[in-house]
Amino acid sequence: MNQFNVWRTVFIVGAALGFGLCVILLTSQEPGVAVHAFFVGPFSNTYFFGNLLASAIPLVLTGVAACVSFSASVLNLGLEGQVYLGSFLGVFLAWRFETFPPVVLYPFIFSIVFCCSGLLAALSGYLKIKRNVNTLISSLLISYIAIYLVDALIETVFIDPNAGMAATPYFSDRFLFAKLLPPSDLHAGLFLALIFTFSLYLVMKKSVFGFEIALTGKNPTFARYTGISVSKILMLSMFLSGGFAGMAGMIDIFGIHGRMIRGFSNGYGWNGIAVALIARNQPLWAIPSALFFAYLENAANVGALLSDITPEIARTIQATIFFTVTAETLFSFVRKKKGGGAWKPSSTASSR
C-alpha cells in the first residue's frame, strides 16, 4: 500500500470515527461517560481486550480471503456461506473422529475444511469460465444455498434438544483451542490466523503465482498475451479465497463455541469484505484493518454495558466506512472496465 493510499484510508477511518463521536454526543445523556466507555473501554481490562483480539481472528482470515479474490479482480461475495460450511464440517469431523488425538486430527480437519470451502467458492469460478456467469451473482446465491442447507441440518438432524436454541451438541473439550487471556475468549487460534496471513503474504508477494494473480487482476488481457492461464488464476484465487473463509469459521468454532450454532458468524464474511477494502487487498494490512473493525464492535458493546449508548453505533460507523470505501473501489473498478481490464472468458484462455 503506497503512502497516498495509507493517508487516504486513515482519513476515511478518522472521518468515520468523528461521525461516530458526533452520534454519541447527540444521543447520550452522559456524553463524557459514553465517549470514555466507547474509546477507552475495550482496553480497560484483560477481559475486554482479550475479547477484542478474539473478535479480530475470524475477520483477519475472511479479510485475507477477500484480498485473494479481489486481487485477481474476482468478486467473491460468498464468504459468509464458506465460513458457515467450514464451521459445520469442522464440528462434524470433530464428532466423527473424536477418539483421535488433537495433534493428528487438527491437520486433517484443516485440510478437509480448506478444500471443501475452497471448492464451494471455486464453483463460481467454474461457472464463470464455462458459462460466463457473473461471479458476484453466483457466489452470493451459492453462499445462501450453503447457509440454508447448514441451518436445516442444525435444526433437524444434528440439533441438541437441550440447547434451548438452534445448535448442535458440543464436541470433545480436547479439541478446543487453549485460552490465552482467561476469562476472555482469546484463544490460540490467533497464532493460526497470523501464520496463515503471513503465508499468504509470501505467496502473493514473493512467488510467481502471486505475480500472476496481481497481473491478472490489473489487466487480464495483457496477462493472457504473456501466456498466463487466466482461467486457472480465476479458479485458484476463488479456491484460496473460499478456503481461508472456511478456516475463519472453523477456528472461531474451535476457539470459542465448541459446537455449531445457527447464525454464530455475525456477518464475518461481509465484514471481511470491508476489511479487505480498507486494506487495499494487501494481506498484511488486513490485520490492522480487522483489529479496527473488531474494536468498533467491542467498543459499542462495552459502551452499552458501561453507559447509555447502543451497540448500533458500531454498525453505523461500519456502514459509513463500508459505503465510503466501496464507492471509491466501485469507481476504480468501473474505470478499469472502461479501459479494457475486465476479465472475460475466451477459448484461448480456457485452453491454456
mmCIF file of C-alpha atoms in Angstrom:
data_model
loop_
_atom_site.group_PDB
_atom_site.id
_atom_site.type_symbol
_atom_site.label_atom_id
_atom_site.label_comp_id
_atom_site.label_asym_id
_atom_site.label_seq_id
_atom_site.Cartn_x
_atom_site.Cartn_y
_atom_site.Cartn_z
ATOM 1 C CA MET A 1 0.000 0.000 0.000
ATOM 2 C CA ASN A 2 1.580 3.270 -1.106
ATOM 3 C CA GLN A 3 1.756 6.343 1.114
ATOM 4 C CA PHE A 4 -1.125 8.081 -0.652
ATOM 5 C CA ASN A 5 -3.462 5.138 -0.089
ATOM 6 C CA VAL A 6 -2.383 4.924 3.562
ATOM 7 C CA TRP A 7 -3.280 8.538 4.262
ATOM 8 C CA ARG A 8 -6.494 8.241 2.291
ATOM 9 C CA THR A 9 -7.509 5.219 4.358
ATOM 10 C CA VAL A 10 -6.547 6.979 7.586
ATOM 11 C CA PHE A 11 -8.705 9.924 6.560
ATOM 12 C CA ILE A 12 -11.702 7.667 5.858
ATOM 13 C CA VAL A 13 -11.326 5.870 9.188
ATOM 14 C CA GLY A 14 -10.833 9.127 11.072
ATOM 15 C CA ALA A 15 -13.867 10.695 9.437
ATOM 16 C CA ALA A 16 -15.985 7.671 10.345
ATOM 17 C CA LEU A 17 -14.818 7.808 13.969
ATOM 18 C CA GLY A 18 -15.588 11.511 14.024
ATOM 19 C CA PHE A 19 -19.054 10.740 12.749
ATOM 20 C CA GLY A 20 -19.482 8.144 15.491
ATOM 21 C CA LEU A 21 -18.340 10.677 18.077
ATOM 22 C CA CYS A 22 -20.982 13.118 16.868
ATOM 23 C CA VAL A 23 -23.652 10.412 17.126
ATOM 24 C CA ILE A 24 -22.619 9.650 20.712
ATOM 25 C CA LEU A 25 -22.622 13.322 21.691
ATOM 26 C CA LEU A 26 -26.071 13.827 20.197
ATOM 27 C CA THR A 27 -27.740 10.722 21.610
ATOM 28 C CA SER A 28 -26.151 10.142 25.018
ATOM 29 C CA GLN A 29 -27.438 11.675 28.245
ATOM 30 C CA GLU A 30 -23.913 11.421 29.689
ATOM 31 C CA PRO A 31 -21.639 12.102 26.695
ATOM 32 C CA GLY A 32 -18.432 12.210 28.731
ATOM 33 C CA VAL A 33 -19.000 8.776 30.232
ATOM 34 C CA ALA A 34 -20.189 7.378 26.896
ATOM 35 C CA VAL A 35 -17.188 8.690 24.941
ATOM 36 C CA HIS A 36 -14.759 7.303 27.531
ATOM 37 C CA ALA A 37 -16.513 3.930 27.534
ATOM 38 C CA PHE A 38 -16.524 3.739 23.741
ATOM 39 C CA PHE A 39 -12.948 4.815 23.026
ATOM 40 C CA VAL A 40 -11.138 3.549 26.141
ATOM 41 C CA GLY A 41 -13.390 0.763 27.424
ATOM 42 C CA PRO A 42 -12.096 -2.058 25.162
ATOM 43 C CA PHE A 43 -8.576 -1.536 26.586
ATOM 44 C CA SER A 44 -9.590 -1.063 30.215
ATOM 45 C CA ASN A 45 -9.057 -4.648 31.393
ATOM 46 C CA THR A 46 -7.900 -8.083 30.282
ATOM 47 C CA TYR A 47 -11.404 -9.376 29.634
ATOM 48 C CA PHE A 48 -12.426 -6.601 27.247
ATOM 49 C CA PHE A 49 -9.060 -6.515 25.475
ATOM 50 C CA GLY A 50 -8.959 -10.295 25.062
ATOM 51 C CA ASN A 51 -12.440 -10.287 23.574
ATOM 52 C CA LEU A 52 -11.370 -7.567 21.145
ATOM 53 C CA LEU A 53 -8.487 -9.707 19.876
ATOM 54 C CA ALA A 54 -10.707 -12.795 19.731
ATOM 55 C CA SER A 55 -13.236 -10.904 17.606
ATOM 56 C CA ALA A 56 -10.472 -9.930 15.186
ATOM 57 C CA ILE A 57 -9.314 -13.507 14.479
ATOM 58 C CA PRO A 58 -12.087 -14.530 12.035
ATOM 59 C CA LEU A 59 -12.075 -11.049 10.492
ATOM 60 C CA VAL A 60 -8.372 -11.356 9.677
ATOM 61 C CA LEU A 61 -8.989 -14.619 7.821
ATOM 62 C CA THR A 62 -12.119 -13.505 5.974
ATOM 63 C CA GLY A 63 -10.269 -10.292 5.165
ATOM 64 C CA VAL A 64 -7.347 -12.111 3.553
ATOM 65 C CA ALA A 65 -9.854 -14.414 1.837
ATOM 66 C CA ALA A 66 -11.388 -11.378 0.167
ATOM 67 C CA CYS A 67 -7.917 -9.980 -0.593
ATOM 68 C CA VAL A 68 -7.065 -13.043 -2.679
ATOM 69 C CA SER A 69 -10.111 -12.928 -4.930
ATOM 70 C CA PHE A 70 -10.187 -9.133 -5.185
ATOM 71 C CA SER A 71 -6.507 -9.096 -6.197
ATOM 72 C CA ALA A 72 -7.500 -11.190 -9.213
ATOM 73 C CA SER A 73 -10.446 -8.841 -9.898
ATOM 74 C CA VAL A 74 -12.905 -11.567 -8.934
ATOM 75 C CA LEU A 75 -15.743 -10.563 -6.615
ATOM 76 C CA ASN A 76 -16.319 -13.382 -4.146
ATOM 77 C CA LEU A 77 -19.464 -12.401 -2.234
ATOM 78 C CA GLY A 78 -19.959 -15.916 -0.913
ATOM 79 C CA LEU A 79 -17.619 -15.639 2.055
ATOM 80 C CA GLU A 80 -20.437 -15.949 4.574
ATOM 81 C CA GLY A 81 -21.562 -19.289 3.159
ATOM 82 C CA GLN A 82 -17.979 -20.528 3.006
ATOM 83 C CA VAL A 83 -17.489 -19.567 6.662
ATOM 84 C CA TYR A 84 -20.645 -21.492 7.522
ATOM 85 C CA LEU A 85 -19.674 -24.599 5.578
ATOM 86 C CA GLY A 86 -16.180 -24.698 7.063
ATOM 87 C CA SER A 87 -17.561 -24.365 10.581
ATOM 88 C CA PHE A 88 -20.065 -27.165 10.165
ATOM 89 C CA LEU A 89 -17.545 -29.523 8.589
ATOM 90 C CA GLY A 90 -15.095 -28.873 11.416
ATOM 91 C CA VAL A 91 -17.710 -29.737 14.036
ATOM 92 C CA PHE A 92 -18.853 -32.838 12.140
ATOM 93 C CA LEU A 93 -15.296 -34.156 11.795
ATOM 94 C CA ALA A 94 -14.603 -33.497 15.478
ATOM 95 C CA TRP A 95 -17.591 -35.728 16.314
ATOM 96 C CA ARG A 96 -16.780 -38.398 13.750
ATOM 97 C CA PHE A 97 -13.147 -38.808 14.818
ATOM 98 C CA GLU A 98 -13.414 -37.899 18.489
ATOM 99 C CA THR A 99 -11.089 -40.747 19.514
ATOM 100 C CA PHE A 100 -8.199 -39.262 17.538
ATOM 101 C CA PRO A 101 -5.599 -37.185 19.400
ATOM 102 C CA PRO A 102 -5.782 -33.438 18.602
ATOM 103 C CA VAL A 103 -2.271 -33.380 17.127
ATOM 104 C CA VAL A 104 -3.457 -35.840 14.459
ATOM 105 C CA LEU A 105 -6.978 -34.542 13.966
ATOM 106 C CA TYR A 106 -6.178 -30.834 13.596
ATOM 107 C CA PRO A 107 -4.195 -31.125 10.309
ATOM 108 C CA PHE A 108 -6.830 -33.492 8.933
ATOM 109 C CA ILE A 109 -9.701 -31.128 9.773
ATOM 110 C CA PHE A 110 -7.787 -28.110 8.469
ATOM 111 C CA SER A 111 -7.194 -29.838 5.141
ATOM 112 C CA ILE A 112 -10.793 -31.022 4.686
ATOM 113 C CA VAL A 113 -12.304 -27.684 5.700
ATOM 114 C CA PHE A 114 -9.958 -25.702 3.465
ATOM 115 C CA CYS A 115 -10.550 -27.920 0.435
ATOM 116 C CA CYS A 116 -14.342 -28.162 0.764
ATOM 117 C CA SER A 117 -14.843 -24.445 1.393
ATOM 118 C CA GLY A 118 -12.428 -23.696 -1.426
ATOM 119 C CA LEU A 119 -14.329 -25.946 -3.816
ATOM 120 C CA LEU A 120 -17.573 -24.198 -2.890
ATOM 121 C CA ALA A 121 -16.012 -20.890 -3.943
ATOM 122 C CA ALA A 122 -14.314 -22.395 -6.997
ATOM 123 C CA LEU A 123 -17.725 -23.475 -8.281
ATOM 124 C CA SER A 124 -18.434 -19.823 -9.052
ATOM 125 C CA GLY A 125 -15.161 -19.625 -10.942
ATOM 126 C CA TYR A 126 -16.092 -22.706 -12.945
ATOM 127 C CA LEU A 127 -19.460 -21.193 -13.874
ATOM 128 C CA LYS A 128 -17.694 -18.020 -14.971
ATOM 129 C CA ILE A 129 -15.287 -19.898 -17.213
ATOM 130 C CA LYS A 130 -17.757 -22.341 -18.749
ATOM 131 C CA ARG A 131 -20.979 -20.297 -18.863
ATOM 132 C CA ASN A 132 -19.777 -16.728 -18.305
ATOM 133 C CA VAL A 133 -21.952 -16.483 -15.181
ATOM 134 C CA ASN A 134 -21.152 -13.386 -13.150
ATOM 135 C CA THR A 135 -19.107 -14.470 -10.107
ATOM 136 C CA LEU A 136 -20.684 -11.768 -7.969
ATOM 137 C CA ILE A 137 -24.148 -13.251 -8.510
ATOM 138 C CA SER A 138 -23.209 -16.931 -8.500
ATOM 139 C CA SER A 139 -21.029 -16.752 -5.378
ATOM 140 C CA LEU A 140 -23.778 -14.922 -3.494
ATOM 141 C CA LEU A 141 -26.501 -17.391 -4.499
ATOM 142 C CA ILE A 142 -24.349 -20.450 -3.798
ATOM 143 C CA SER A 143 -23.495 -18.945 -0.422
ATOM 144 C CA TYR A 144 -27.155 -18.666 0.535
ATOM 145 C CA ILE A 145 -27.744 -22.265 -0.525
ATOM 146 C CA ALA A 146 -24.909 -23.381 1.764
ATOM 147 C CA ILE A 147 -26.191 -21.276 4.675
ATOM 148 C CA TYR A 148 -29.760 -22.545 4.435
ATOM 149 C CA LEU A 149 -28.611 -26.134 3.987
ATOM 150 C CA VAL A 150 -26.412 -25.972 7.087
ATOM 151 C CA ASP A 151 -29.193 -24.256 9.046
ATOM 152 C CA ALA A 152 -31.592 -27.036 8.048
ATOM 153 C CA LEU A 153 -29.129 -29.683 9.230
ATOM 154 C CA ILE A 154 -28.595 -27.870 12.529
ATOM 155 C CA GLU A 155 -32.335 -27.575 13.153
ATOM 156 C CA THR A 156 -33.179 -31.184 12.274
ATOM 157 C CA VAL A 157 -30.589 -33.947 12.044
ATOM 158 C CA PHE A 158 -27.901 -32.504 14.316
ATOM 159 C CA ILE A 159 -29.878 -30.401 16.778
ATOM 160 C CA ASP A 160 -29.192 -30.600 20.503
ATOM 161 C CA PRO A 161 -32.664 -30.854 22.120
ATOM 162 C CA ASN A 162 -31.296 -29.494 25.404
ATOM 163 C CA ALA A 163 -29.608 -26.432 23.925
ATOM 164 C CA GLY A 164 -32.596 -24.099 24.068
ATOM 165 C CA MET A 165 -31.613 -22.742 20.650
ATOM 166 C CA ALA A 166 -30.690 -23.983 17.181
ATOM 167 C CA ALA A 167 -27.338 -25.566 17.942
ATOM 168 C CA THR A 168 -25.582 -28.908 17.699
ATOM 169 C CA PRO A 169 -24.222 -30.882 20.663
ATOM 170 C CA TYR A 170 -20.746 -29.960 21.895
ATOM 171 C CA PHE A 171 -17.745 -31.860 20.611
ATOM 172 C CA SER A 172 -14.995 -33.078 22.945
ATOM 173 C CA ASP A 173 -13.233 -30.399 25.011
ATOM 174 C CA ARG A 174 -9.930 -31.945 23.940
ATOM 175 C CA PHE A 175 -10.273 -30.243 20.568
ATOM 176 C CA LEU A 176 -10.905 -26.733 21.888
ATOM 177 C CA PHE A 177 -8.032 -24.308 21.407
ATOM 178 C CA ALA A 178 -6.197 -23.174 24.528
ATOM 179 C CA LYS A 179 -7.273 -19.872 26.089
ATOM 180 C CA LEU A 180 -4.636 -17.126 26.119
ATOM 181 C CA LEU A 181 -6.175 -14.434 28.327
ATOM 182 C CA PRO A 182 -8.817 -16.028 30.546
ATOM 183 C CA PRO A 183 -11.572 -15.251 31.322
ATOM 184 C CA SER A 184 -11.739 -13.593 27.884
ATOM 185 C CA ASP A 185 -12.457 -15.509 24.666
ATOM 186 C CA LEU A 186 -8.946 -15.030 23.239
ATOM 187 C CA HIS A 187 -7.569 -18.384 22.121
ATOM 188 C CA ALA A 188 -4.604 -19.979 20.359
ATOM 189 C CA GLY A 189 -6.338 -19.612 17.003
ATOM 190 C CA LEU A 190 -4.766 -16.147 16.988
ATOM 191 C CA PHE A 191 -1.426 -17.718 16.086
ATOM 192 C CA LEU A 192 -3.008 -19.777 13.313
ATOM 193 C CA ALA A 193 -4.594 -16.658 11.819
ATOM 194 C CA LEU A 194 -1.240 -14.854 11.852
ATOM 195 C CA ILE A 195 0.574 -17.846 10.329
ATOM 196 C CA PHE A 196 -1.980 -18.180 7.526
ATOM 197 C CA THR A 197 -1.879 -14.438 6.848
ATOM 198 C CA PHE A 198 1.909 -14.252 6.640
ATOM 199 C CA SER A 199 1.967 -17.394 4.481
ATOM 200 C CA LEU A 200 -0.485 -15.823 2.060
ATOM 201 C CA TYR A 201 1.563 -12.627 2.043
ATOM 202 C CA LEU A 202 4.649 -14.590 0.991
ATOM 203 C CA VAL A 203 2.678 -16.341 -1.740
ATOM 204 C CA MET A 204 1.150 -13.108 -3.030
ATOM 205 C CA LYS A 205 4.316 -11.000 -2.917
ATOM 206 C CA LYS A 206 7.214 -13.404 -3.292
ATOM 207 C CA SER A 207 6.052 -16.099 -5.715
ATOM 208 C CA VAL A 208 5.343 -16.424 -9.420
ATOM 209 C CA PHE A 209 1.773 -17.405 -8.624
ATOM 210 C CA GLY A 210 1.269 -14.197 -6.661
ATOM 211 C CA PHE A 211 2.657 -12.180 -9.553
ATOM 212 C CA GLU A 212 0.256 -13.912 -11.926
ATOM 213 C CA ILE A 213 -2.690 -13.090 -9.655
ATOM 214 C CA ALA A 214 -1.669 -9.432 -9.459
ATOM 215 C CA LEU A 215 -1.122 -9.144 -13.208
ATOM 216 C CA THR A 216 -4.407 -10.876 -13.972
ATOM 217 C CA GLY A 217 -6.204 -8.540 -11.610
ATOM 218 C CA LYS A 218 -4.686 -5.431 -13.157
ATOM 219 C CA ASN A 219 -5.036 -6.405 -16.807
ATOM 220 C CA PRO A 220 -6.384 -9.860 -17.741
ATOM 221 C CA THR A 221 -5.959 -9.206 -21.451
ATOM 222 C CA PHE A 222 -2.250 -8.447 -21.088
ATOM 223 C CA ALA A 223 -1.839 -11.406 -18.721
ATOM 224 C CA ARG A 224 -3.387 -13.673 -21.350
ATOM 225 C CA TYR A 225 -0.970 -12.408 -24.009
ATOM 226 C CA THR A 226 2.006 -13.112 -21.737
ATOM 227 C CA GLY A 227 0.996 -16.774 -21.516
ATOM 228 C CA ILE A 228 -0.744 -16.742 -18.150
ATOM 229 C CA SER A 229 -3.769 -19.017 -17.928
ATOM 230 C CA VAL A 230 -6.339 -16.510 -16.736
ATOM 231 C CA SER A 231 -8.879 -19.286 -16.240
ATOM 232 C CA LYS A 232 -6.513 -21.139 -13.920
ATOM 233 C CA ILE A 233 -5.805 -17.991 -11.924
ATOM 234 C CA LEU A 234 -9.532 -17.344 -11.599
ATOM 235 C CA MET A 235 -10.202 -20.840 -10.282
ATOM 236 C CA LEU A 236 -7.235 -20.904 -7.896
ATOM 237 C CA SER A 237 -7.899 -17.445 -6.481
ATOM 238 C CA MET A 238 -11.510 -18.392 -5.759
ATOM 239 C CA PHE A 239 -10.374 -21.698 -4.245
ATOM 240 C CA LEU A 240 -7.911 -19.971 -1.921
ATOM 241 C CA SER A 241 -10.464 -17.328 -1.008
ATOM 242 C CA GLY A 242 -13.064 -19.915 -0.054
ATOM 243 C CA GLY A 243 -10.500 -21.984 1.819
ATOM 244 C CA PHE A 244 -9.432 -19.108 4.049
ATOM 245 C CA ALA A 245 -13.068 -18.203 4.708
ATOM 246 C CA GLY A 246 -13.808 -21.761 5.796
ATOM 247 C CA MET A 247 -10.802 -21.713 8.109
ATOM 248 C CA ALA A 248 -12.089 -18.497 9.689
ATOM 249 C CA GLY A 249 -15.329 -20.171 10.719
ATOM 250 C CA MET A 250 -13.706 -23.378 11.888
ATOM 251 C CA ILE A 251 -11.122 -21.580 14.030
ATOM 252 C CA ASP A 252 -13.824 -19.451 15.641
ATOM 253 C CA ILE A 253 -15.871 -22.550 16.499
ATOM 254 C CA PHE A 254 -12.880 -24.445 17.899
ATOM 255 C CA GLY A 255 -11.698 -21.414 19.840
ATOM 256 C CA ILE A 256 -14.923 -20.155 21.425
ATOM 257 C CA HIS A 257 -18.157 -22.050 20.867
ATOM 258 C CA GLY A 258 -17.290 -25.752 20.844
ATOM 259 C CA ARG A 259 -20.326 -26.526 18.690
ATOM 260 C CA MET A 260 -22.167 -25.223 15.645
ATOM 261 C CA ILE A 261 -24.712 -22.501 16.382
ATOM 262 C CA ARG A 262 -27.102 -21.076 13.824
ATOM 263 C CA GLY A 263 -26.103 -17.532 12.946
ATOM 264 C CA PHE A 264 -22.903 -17.650 15.007
ATOM 265 C CA SER A 265 -20.830 -15.877 12.350
ATOM 266 C CA ASN A 266 -22.491 -12.488 12.874
ATOM 267 C CA GLY A 267 -21.552 -11.331 9.383
ATOM 268 C CA TYR A 268 -17.891 -12.426 9.339
ATOM 269 C CA GLY A 269 -17.978 -12.804 5.574
ATOM 270 C CA TRP A 270 -19.453 -9.380 4.883
ATOM 271 C CA ASN A 271 -17.173 -7.672 7.379
ATOM 272 C CA GLY A 272 -14.239 -9.488 5.788
ATOM 273 C CA ILE A 273 -15.049 -7.777 2.503
ATOM 274 C CA ALA A 274 -14.926 -4.402 4.259
ATOM 275 C CA VAL A 275 -11.641 -5.391 5.910
ATOM 276 C CA ALA A 276 -10.128 -6.195 2.505
ATOM 277 C CA LEU A 277 -11.359 -2.934 1.005
ATOM 278 C CA ILE A 278 -9.763 -0.894 3.783
ATOM 279 C CA ALA A 279 -6.582 -2.988 3.499
ATOM 280 C CA ARG A 280 -6.487 -2.294 -0.266
ATOM 281 C CA ASN A 281 -6.197 -6.039 -0.907
ATOM 282 C CA GLN A 282 -2.894 -6.251 0.990
ATOM 283 C CA PRO A 283 -2.860 -9.360 3.250
ATOM 284 C CA LEU A 284 -0.688 -7.844 5.983
ATOM 285 C CA TRP A 285 -2.823 -4.716 6.129
ATOM 286 C CA ALA A 286 -5.819 -6.951 6.768
ATOM 287 C CA ILE A 287 -4.506 -7.432 10.316
ATOM 288 C CA PRO A 288 -4.839 -3.788 11.484
ATOM 289 C CA SER A 289 -7.995 -3.432 9.414
ATOM 290 C CA ALA A 290 -9.577 -6.426 11.174
ATOM 291 C CA LEU A 291 -8.447 -5.109 14.545
ATOM 292 C CA PHE A 292 -10.158 -1.817 13.792
ATOM 293 C CA PHE A 293 -13.446 -3.489 12.896
ATOM 294 C CA ALA A 294 -13.214 -5.701 15.987
ATOM 295 C CA TYR A 295 -12.526 -2.593 18.053
ATOM 296 C CA LEU A 296 -15.681 -0.915 16.748
ATOM 297 C CA GLU A 297 -17.797 -3.935 17.616
ATOM 298 C CA ASN A 298 -16.358 -4.334 21.096
ATOM 299 C CA ALA A 299 -16.314 -0.603 21.802
ATOM 300 C CA ALA A 300 -20.041 -0.451 21.134
ATOM 301 C CA ASN A 301 -20.690 -3.472 23.361
ATOM 302 C CA VAL A 302 -18.559 -2.083 26.188
ATOM 303 C CA GLY A 303 -20.147 1.324 25.750
ATOM 304 C CA ALA A 304 -23.607 -0.225 26.009
ATOM 305 C CA LEU A 305 -22.522 -2.029 29.179
ATOM 306 C CA LEU A 306 -20.925 0.961 30.899
ATOM 307 C CA SER A 307 -23.027 3.833 29.569
ATOM 308 C CA ASP A 308 -26.282 4.604 27.781
ATOM 309 C CA ILE A 309 -25.133 4.213 24.152
ATOM 310 C CA THR A 310 -26.437 1.382 21.978
ATOM 311 C CA PRO A 311 -24.457 -1.280 20.051
ATOM 312 C CA GLU A 312 -25.998 0.024 16.820
ATOM 313 C CA ILE A 313 -23.454 2.870 16.901
ATOM 314 C CA ALA A 314 -20.762 0.434 15.759
ATOM 315 C CA ARG A 315 -22.980 -0.650 12.867
ATOM 316 C CA THR A 316 -23.446 2.991 11.904
ATOM 317 C CA ILE A 317 -19.698 3.646 11.844
ATOM 318 C CA GLN A 318 -19.021 0.393 9.977
ATOM 319 C CA ALA A 319 -21.683 1.248 7.419
ATOM 320 C CA THR A 320 -20.159 4.703 6.909
ATOM 321 C CA ILE A 321 -16.713 3.226 6.296
ATOM 322 C CA PHE A 322 -18.084 0.467 4.084
ATOM 323 C CA PHE A 323 -20.074 2.910 1.963
ATOM 324 C CA THR A 324 -17.150 5.308 1.518
ATOM 325 C CA VAL A 325 -14.533 2.691 0.678
ATOM 326 C CA THR A 326 -16.900 0.663 -1.505
ATOM 327 C CA ALA A 327 -17.933 3.713 -3.514
ATOM 328 C CA GLU A 328 -14.306 4.586 -4.170
ATOM 329 C CA THR A 329 -13.469 0.994 -5.108
ATOM 330 C CA LEU A 330 -16.502 0.762 -7.385
ATOM 331 C CA PHE A 331 -15.478 3.882 -9.288
ATOM 332 C CA SER A 332 -11.975 2.459 -9.753
ATOM 333 C CA PHE A 333 -13.433 -0.844 -10.961
ATOM 334 C CA VAL A 334 -15.691 0.913 -13.476
ATOM 335 C CA ARG A 335 -12.766 2.946 -14.800
ATOM 336 C CA LYS A 336 -10.750 -0.248 -15.241
ATOM 337 C CA LYS A 337 -13.610 -1.916 -17.114
ATOM 338 C CA LYS A 338 -13.846 1.032 -19.481
ATOM 339 C CA GLY A 339 -10.128 0.677 -20.054
ATOM 340 C CA GLY A 340 -10.476 -2.953 -21.147
ATOM 341 C CA GLY A 341 -9.262 -4.533 -17.919
ATOM 342 C CA ALA A 342 -12.338 -6.605 -17.116
ATOM 343 C CA TRP A 343 -11.944 -10.382 -17.031
ATOM 344 C CA LYS A 344 -13.565 -12.163 -19.949
ATOM 345 C CA PRO A 345 -13.554 -15.883 -20.705
ATOM 346 C CA SER A 346 -12.069 -16.873 -24.008
ATOM 347 C CA SER A 347 -11.304 -20.060 -25.824
ATOM 348 C CA THR A 348 -7.616 -19.142 -25.823
ATOM 349 C CA ALA A 349 -7.542 -18.614 -22.074
ATOM 350 C CA SER A 350 -9.540 -21.739 -21.383
ATOM 351 C CA SER A 351 -7.233 -23.898 -23.432
ATOM 352 C CA ARG A 352 -4.135 -22.892 -21.523
#
